[in-house]
Short mmCIF file of C-alpha atoms in Angstrom, two decimals:
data_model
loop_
_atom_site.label_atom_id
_atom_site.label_comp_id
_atom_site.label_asym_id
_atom_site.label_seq_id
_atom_site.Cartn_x
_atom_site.Cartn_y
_atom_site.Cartn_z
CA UNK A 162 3.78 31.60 -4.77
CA UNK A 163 7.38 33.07 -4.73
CA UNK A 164 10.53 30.70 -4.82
CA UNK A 165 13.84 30.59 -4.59
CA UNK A 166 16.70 28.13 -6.53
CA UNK A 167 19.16 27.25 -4.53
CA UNK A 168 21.56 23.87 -5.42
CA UNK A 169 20.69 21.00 -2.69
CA UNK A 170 22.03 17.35 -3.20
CA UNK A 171 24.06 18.40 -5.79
CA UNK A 172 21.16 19.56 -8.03
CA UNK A 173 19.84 22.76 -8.50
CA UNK A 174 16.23 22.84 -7.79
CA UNK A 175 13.74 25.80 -7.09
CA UNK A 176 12.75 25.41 -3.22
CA UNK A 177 9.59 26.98 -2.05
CA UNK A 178 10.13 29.69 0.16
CA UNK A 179 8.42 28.21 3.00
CA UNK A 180 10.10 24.73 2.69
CA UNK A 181 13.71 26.99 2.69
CA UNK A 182 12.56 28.20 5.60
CA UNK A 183 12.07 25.19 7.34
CA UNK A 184 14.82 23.52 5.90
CA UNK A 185 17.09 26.28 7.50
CA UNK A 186 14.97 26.34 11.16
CA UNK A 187 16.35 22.44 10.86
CA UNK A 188 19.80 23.07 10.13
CA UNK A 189 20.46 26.10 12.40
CA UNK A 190 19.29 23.56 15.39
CA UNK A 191 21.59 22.93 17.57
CA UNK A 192 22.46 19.15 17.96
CA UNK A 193 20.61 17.87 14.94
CA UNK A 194 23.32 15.26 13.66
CA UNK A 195 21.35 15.03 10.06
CA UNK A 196 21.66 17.58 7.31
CA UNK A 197 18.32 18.78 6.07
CA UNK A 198 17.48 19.03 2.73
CA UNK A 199 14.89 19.52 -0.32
CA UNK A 200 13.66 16.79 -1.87
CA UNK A 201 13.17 17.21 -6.04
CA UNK A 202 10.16 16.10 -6.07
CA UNK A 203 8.15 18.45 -3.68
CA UNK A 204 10.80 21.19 -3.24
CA UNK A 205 8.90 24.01 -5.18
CA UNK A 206 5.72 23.37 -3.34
CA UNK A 207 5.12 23.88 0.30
CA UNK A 208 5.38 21.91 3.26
CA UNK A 209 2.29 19.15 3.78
CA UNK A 210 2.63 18.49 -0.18
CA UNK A 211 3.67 14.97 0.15
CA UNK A 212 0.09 14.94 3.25
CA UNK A 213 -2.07 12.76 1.09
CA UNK A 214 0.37 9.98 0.62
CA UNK A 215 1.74 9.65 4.25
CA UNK A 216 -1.79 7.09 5.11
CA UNK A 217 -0.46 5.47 8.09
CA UNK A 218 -2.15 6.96 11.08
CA UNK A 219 -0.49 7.61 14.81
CA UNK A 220 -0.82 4.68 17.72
CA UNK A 221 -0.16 2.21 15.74
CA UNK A 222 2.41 0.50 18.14
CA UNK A 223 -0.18 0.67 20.51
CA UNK A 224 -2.15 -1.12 18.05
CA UNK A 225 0.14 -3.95 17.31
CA UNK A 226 0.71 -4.45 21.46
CA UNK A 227 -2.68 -4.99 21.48
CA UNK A 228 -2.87 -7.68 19.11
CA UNK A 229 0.28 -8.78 20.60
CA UNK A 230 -1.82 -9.15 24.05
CA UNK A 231 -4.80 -10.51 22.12
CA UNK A 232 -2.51 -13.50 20.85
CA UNK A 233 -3.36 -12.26 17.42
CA UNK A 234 0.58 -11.20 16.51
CA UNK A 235 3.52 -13.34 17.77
CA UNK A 236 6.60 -11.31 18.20
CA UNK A 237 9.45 -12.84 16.46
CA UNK A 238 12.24 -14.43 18.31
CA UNK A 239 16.14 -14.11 16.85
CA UNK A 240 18.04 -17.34 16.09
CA UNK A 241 21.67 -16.45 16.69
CA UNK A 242 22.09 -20.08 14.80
CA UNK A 243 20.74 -18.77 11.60
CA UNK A 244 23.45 -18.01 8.80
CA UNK A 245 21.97 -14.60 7.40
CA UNK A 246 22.32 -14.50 3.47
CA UNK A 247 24.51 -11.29 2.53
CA UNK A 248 21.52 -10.79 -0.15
CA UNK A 249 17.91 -11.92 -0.27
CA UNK A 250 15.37 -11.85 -3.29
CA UNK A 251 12.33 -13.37 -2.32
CA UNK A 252 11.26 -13.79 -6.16
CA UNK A 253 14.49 -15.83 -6.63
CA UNK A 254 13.82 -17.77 -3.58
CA UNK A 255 10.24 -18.53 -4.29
CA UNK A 256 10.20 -18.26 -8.40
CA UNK A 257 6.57 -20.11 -8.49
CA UNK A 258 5.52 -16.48 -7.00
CA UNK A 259 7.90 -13.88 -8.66
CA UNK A 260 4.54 -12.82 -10.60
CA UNK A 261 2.66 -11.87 -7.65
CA UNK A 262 6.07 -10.72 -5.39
CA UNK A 263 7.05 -8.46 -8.41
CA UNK A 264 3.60 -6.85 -8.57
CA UNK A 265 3.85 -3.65 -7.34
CA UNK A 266 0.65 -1.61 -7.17
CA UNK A 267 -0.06 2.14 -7.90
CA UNK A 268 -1.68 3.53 -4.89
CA UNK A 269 -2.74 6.73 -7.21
CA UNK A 270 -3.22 10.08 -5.40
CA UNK A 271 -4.64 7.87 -2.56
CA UNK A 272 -3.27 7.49 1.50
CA UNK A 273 -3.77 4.24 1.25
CA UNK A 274 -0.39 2.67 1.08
CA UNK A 275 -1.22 0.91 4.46
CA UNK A 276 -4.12 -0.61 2.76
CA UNK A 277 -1.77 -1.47 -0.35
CA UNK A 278 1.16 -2.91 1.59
CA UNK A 279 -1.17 -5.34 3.77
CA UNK A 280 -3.04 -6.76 0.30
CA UNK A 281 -0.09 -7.13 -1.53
CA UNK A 282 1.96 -8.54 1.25
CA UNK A 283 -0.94 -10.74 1.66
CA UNK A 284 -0.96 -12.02 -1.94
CA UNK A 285 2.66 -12.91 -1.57
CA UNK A 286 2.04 -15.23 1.89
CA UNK A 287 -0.41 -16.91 0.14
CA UNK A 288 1.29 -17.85 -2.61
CA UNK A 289 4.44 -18.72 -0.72
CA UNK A 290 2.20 -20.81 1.45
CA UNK A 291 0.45 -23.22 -1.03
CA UNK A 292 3.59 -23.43 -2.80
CA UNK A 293 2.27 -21.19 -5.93
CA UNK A 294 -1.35 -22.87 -6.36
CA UNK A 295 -3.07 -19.72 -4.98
CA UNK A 296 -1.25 -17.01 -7.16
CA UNK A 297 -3.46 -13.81 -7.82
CA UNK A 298 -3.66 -10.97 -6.23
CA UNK A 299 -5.85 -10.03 -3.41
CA UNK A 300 -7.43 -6.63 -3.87
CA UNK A 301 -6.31 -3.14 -2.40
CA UNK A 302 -9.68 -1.98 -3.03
CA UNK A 303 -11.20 -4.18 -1.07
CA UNK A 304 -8.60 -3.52 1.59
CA UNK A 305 -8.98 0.44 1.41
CA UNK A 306 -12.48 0.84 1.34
CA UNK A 307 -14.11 -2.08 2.92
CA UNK A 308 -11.61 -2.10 6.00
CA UNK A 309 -11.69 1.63 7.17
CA UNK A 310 -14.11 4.25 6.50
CA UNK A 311 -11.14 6.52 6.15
CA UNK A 312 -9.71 4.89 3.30
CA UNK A 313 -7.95 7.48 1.21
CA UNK A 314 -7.33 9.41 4.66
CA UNK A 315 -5.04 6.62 6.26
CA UNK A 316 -5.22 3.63 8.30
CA UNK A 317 -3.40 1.57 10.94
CA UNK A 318 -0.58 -0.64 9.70
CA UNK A 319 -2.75 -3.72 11.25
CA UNK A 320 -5.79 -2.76 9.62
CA UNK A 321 -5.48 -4.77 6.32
CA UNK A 322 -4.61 -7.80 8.60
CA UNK A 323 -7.47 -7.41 10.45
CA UNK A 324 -9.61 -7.56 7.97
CA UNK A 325 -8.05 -10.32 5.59
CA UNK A 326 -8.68 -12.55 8.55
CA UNK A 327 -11.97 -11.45 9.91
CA UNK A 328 -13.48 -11.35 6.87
CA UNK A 329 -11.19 -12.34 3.96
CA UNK A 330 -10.66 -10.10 0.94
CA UNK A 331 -11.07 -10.41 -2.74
CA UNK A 332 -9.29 -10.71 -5.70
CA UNK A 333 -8.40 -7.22 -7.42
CA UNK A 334 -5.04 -6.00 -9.71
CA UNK A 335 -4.40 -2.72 -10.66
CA UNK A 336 -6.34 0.34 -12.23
CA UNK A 337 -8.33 -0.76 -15.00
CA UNK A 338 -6.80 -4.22 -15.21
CA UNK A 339 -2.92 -2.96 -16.09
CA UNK A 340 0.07 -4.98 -14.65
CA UNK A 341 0.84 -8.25 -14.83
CA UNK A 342 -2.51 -10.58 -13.79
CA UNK A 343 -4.67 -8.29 -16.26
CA UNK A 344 -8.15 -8.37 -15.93
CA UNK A 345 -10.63 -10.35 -14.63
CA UNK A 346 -10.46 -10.34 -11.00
CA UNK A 347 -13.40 -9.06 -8.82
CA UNK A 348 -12.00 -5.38 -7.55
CA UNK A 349 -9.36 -3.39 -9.39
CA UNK A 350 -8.06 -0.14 -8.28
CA UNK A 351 -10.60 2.44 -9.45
CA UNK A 352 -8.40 5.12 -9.07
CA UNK A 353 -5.78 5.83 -11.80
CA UNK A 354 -2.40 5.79 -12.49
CA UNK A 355 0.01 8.45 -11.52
CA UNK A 356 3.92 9.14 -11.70
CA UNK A 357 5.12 9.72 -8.39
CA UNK A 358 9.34 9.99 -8.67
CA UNK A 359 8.71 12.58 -11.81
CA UNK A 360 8.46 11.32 -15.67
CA UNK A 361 10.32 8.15 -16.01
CA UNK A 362 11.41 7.01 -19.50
CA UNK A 363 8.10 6.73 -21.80
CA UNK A 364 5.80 7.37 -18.62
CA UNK A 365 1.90 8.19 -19.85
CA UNK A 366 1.12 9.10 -16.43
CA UNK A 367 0.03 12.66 -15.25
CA UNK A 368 1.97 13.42 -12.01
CA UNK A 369 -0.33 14.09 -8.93
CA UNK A 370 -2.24 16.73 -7.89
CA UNK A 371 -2.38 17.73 -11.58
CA UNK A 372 -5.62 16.85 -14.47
CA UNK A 373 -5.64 13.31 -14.59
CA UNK A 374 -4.54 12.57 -11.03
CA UNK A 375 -6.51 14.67 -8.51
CA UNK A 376 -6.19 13.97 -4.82
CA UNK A 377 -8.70 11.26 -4.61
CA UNK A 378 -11.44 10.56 -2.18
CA UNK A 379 -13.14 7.42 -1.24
CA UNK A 380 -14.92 5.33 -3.29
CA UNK A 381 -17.65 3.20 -1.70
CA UNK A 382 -16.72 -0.31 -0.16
CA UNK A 383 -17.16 -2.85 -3.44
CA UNK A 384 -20.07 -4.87 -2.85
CA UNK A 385 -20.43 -6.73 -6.03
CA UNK A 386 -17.44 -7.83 -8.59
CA UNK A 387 -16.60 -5.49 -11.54
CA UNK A 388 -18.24 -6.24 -15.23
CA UNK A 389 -15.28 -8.10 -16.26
CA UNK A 390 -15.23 -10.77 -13.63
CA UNK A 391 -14.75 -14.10 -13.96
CA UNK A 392 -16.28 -14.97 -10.66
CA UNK A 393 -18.90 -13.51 -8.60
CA UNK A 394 -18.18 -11.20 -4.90
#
């Protein structure tokens, strides 16, 4: 693989010579009114890098209108009445569920962020709505592999709702019991940590695509809790 440094956002970076090439075919468009550029974190590799994490498929609005038509989604209607905040924290707002709100998950090397955004947006609601008695988190695992064959390959963004309500999902934190609810829970992430955004501070994590974090494939759809447990599937 050749590759060339050029300086891009103020930082000089070594762009892949494919990726410069596309970055230019953008700029030298006529009528684009944005200004291309290399991201750090994939520039020396070439274009499709970043592939494995984009997991949201195509048709999704097509998707949603459907539910929309089924009566399973209500589209939301603006109050002109309502005094907008200037700021909103929804862990300030609801502290009896900062722990859940302030869990964010680690998708690995995985396209499953459509799986992780429904279960952990899912915890949240839940908590909100029974005023912090149902706090834990509800389990990406579960979500990725039970609700779409594809799993690691992408879903639709109404998937993991889908699911939830058809058939409920259950209670899973992160890889090997890490973050903040520890283990325990029925499904954790089997798939493990990675650094995404580059080493940060003391950072154990391998970055992906390298030993340690291979781009994953599927694991089976749980059918039984893990060994650690406290409750049965």
């Amino acid at each position: 693989m050749r590759s060339l440094v050029v300086a891009m956002v103020g930082v000089a970076a070594a762009v892949h010579e494919d990726r410069l090439a596309q970055i230019q075919a953008i700029r030298d468009t006529p009528g684009v009114l944005w200004r291309a550029a290399a991201s750090p974190r994939f520039a020396s590799e070439a274009p499709g890098a970043s592939k494995s994490l984009c997991g949201v498929k195509g048709n999704w609005k097509e998707q949603i209108q459907a539910a929309i038509e089924r009566g399973d989604v209500h589209n939301f209607e603006e109050d002109a009445n309502v005094q907008v905040p200037d700021d909103f924290d929804s862990a300030t707002n609801w502290p009896q569920c900062a722990k859940v709100i302030g869990d964010i998950e680690d998708q690995s090397n995985c396209g499953c962020c459509w799986a992780f955004a429904g279960a952990e947006a899912a915890s949240d609601r839940m908590c909100i709505a029974t005023n912090g008695s149902l706090m834990m988190p509800l389990s990406p695992q579960d979500v990725c592999f039970c609700a779409n064959p594809d799993g690691c390959g992408g879903g639709m963004i109404e998937t993991p709702w889908s699911h939830i309500k058809s058939s409920g999902a259950v209670t899973g934190g992160q890889y090997q019991g890490t973050g903040p609810f520890g283990k325990g829970y029925c499904a954790d992430f089997s798939l493990p940590h990675c650094h995404h955004h580059g080493p940060q501070g003391s950072d154990p994590y391998p970055a992906e695509g390298k030993p340690g974090c291979p781009s994953a494939s599927s694991p089976r759809c749980p059918r039984t809790c893990g060994a650690d447990a406290s409750q049965e599937h």
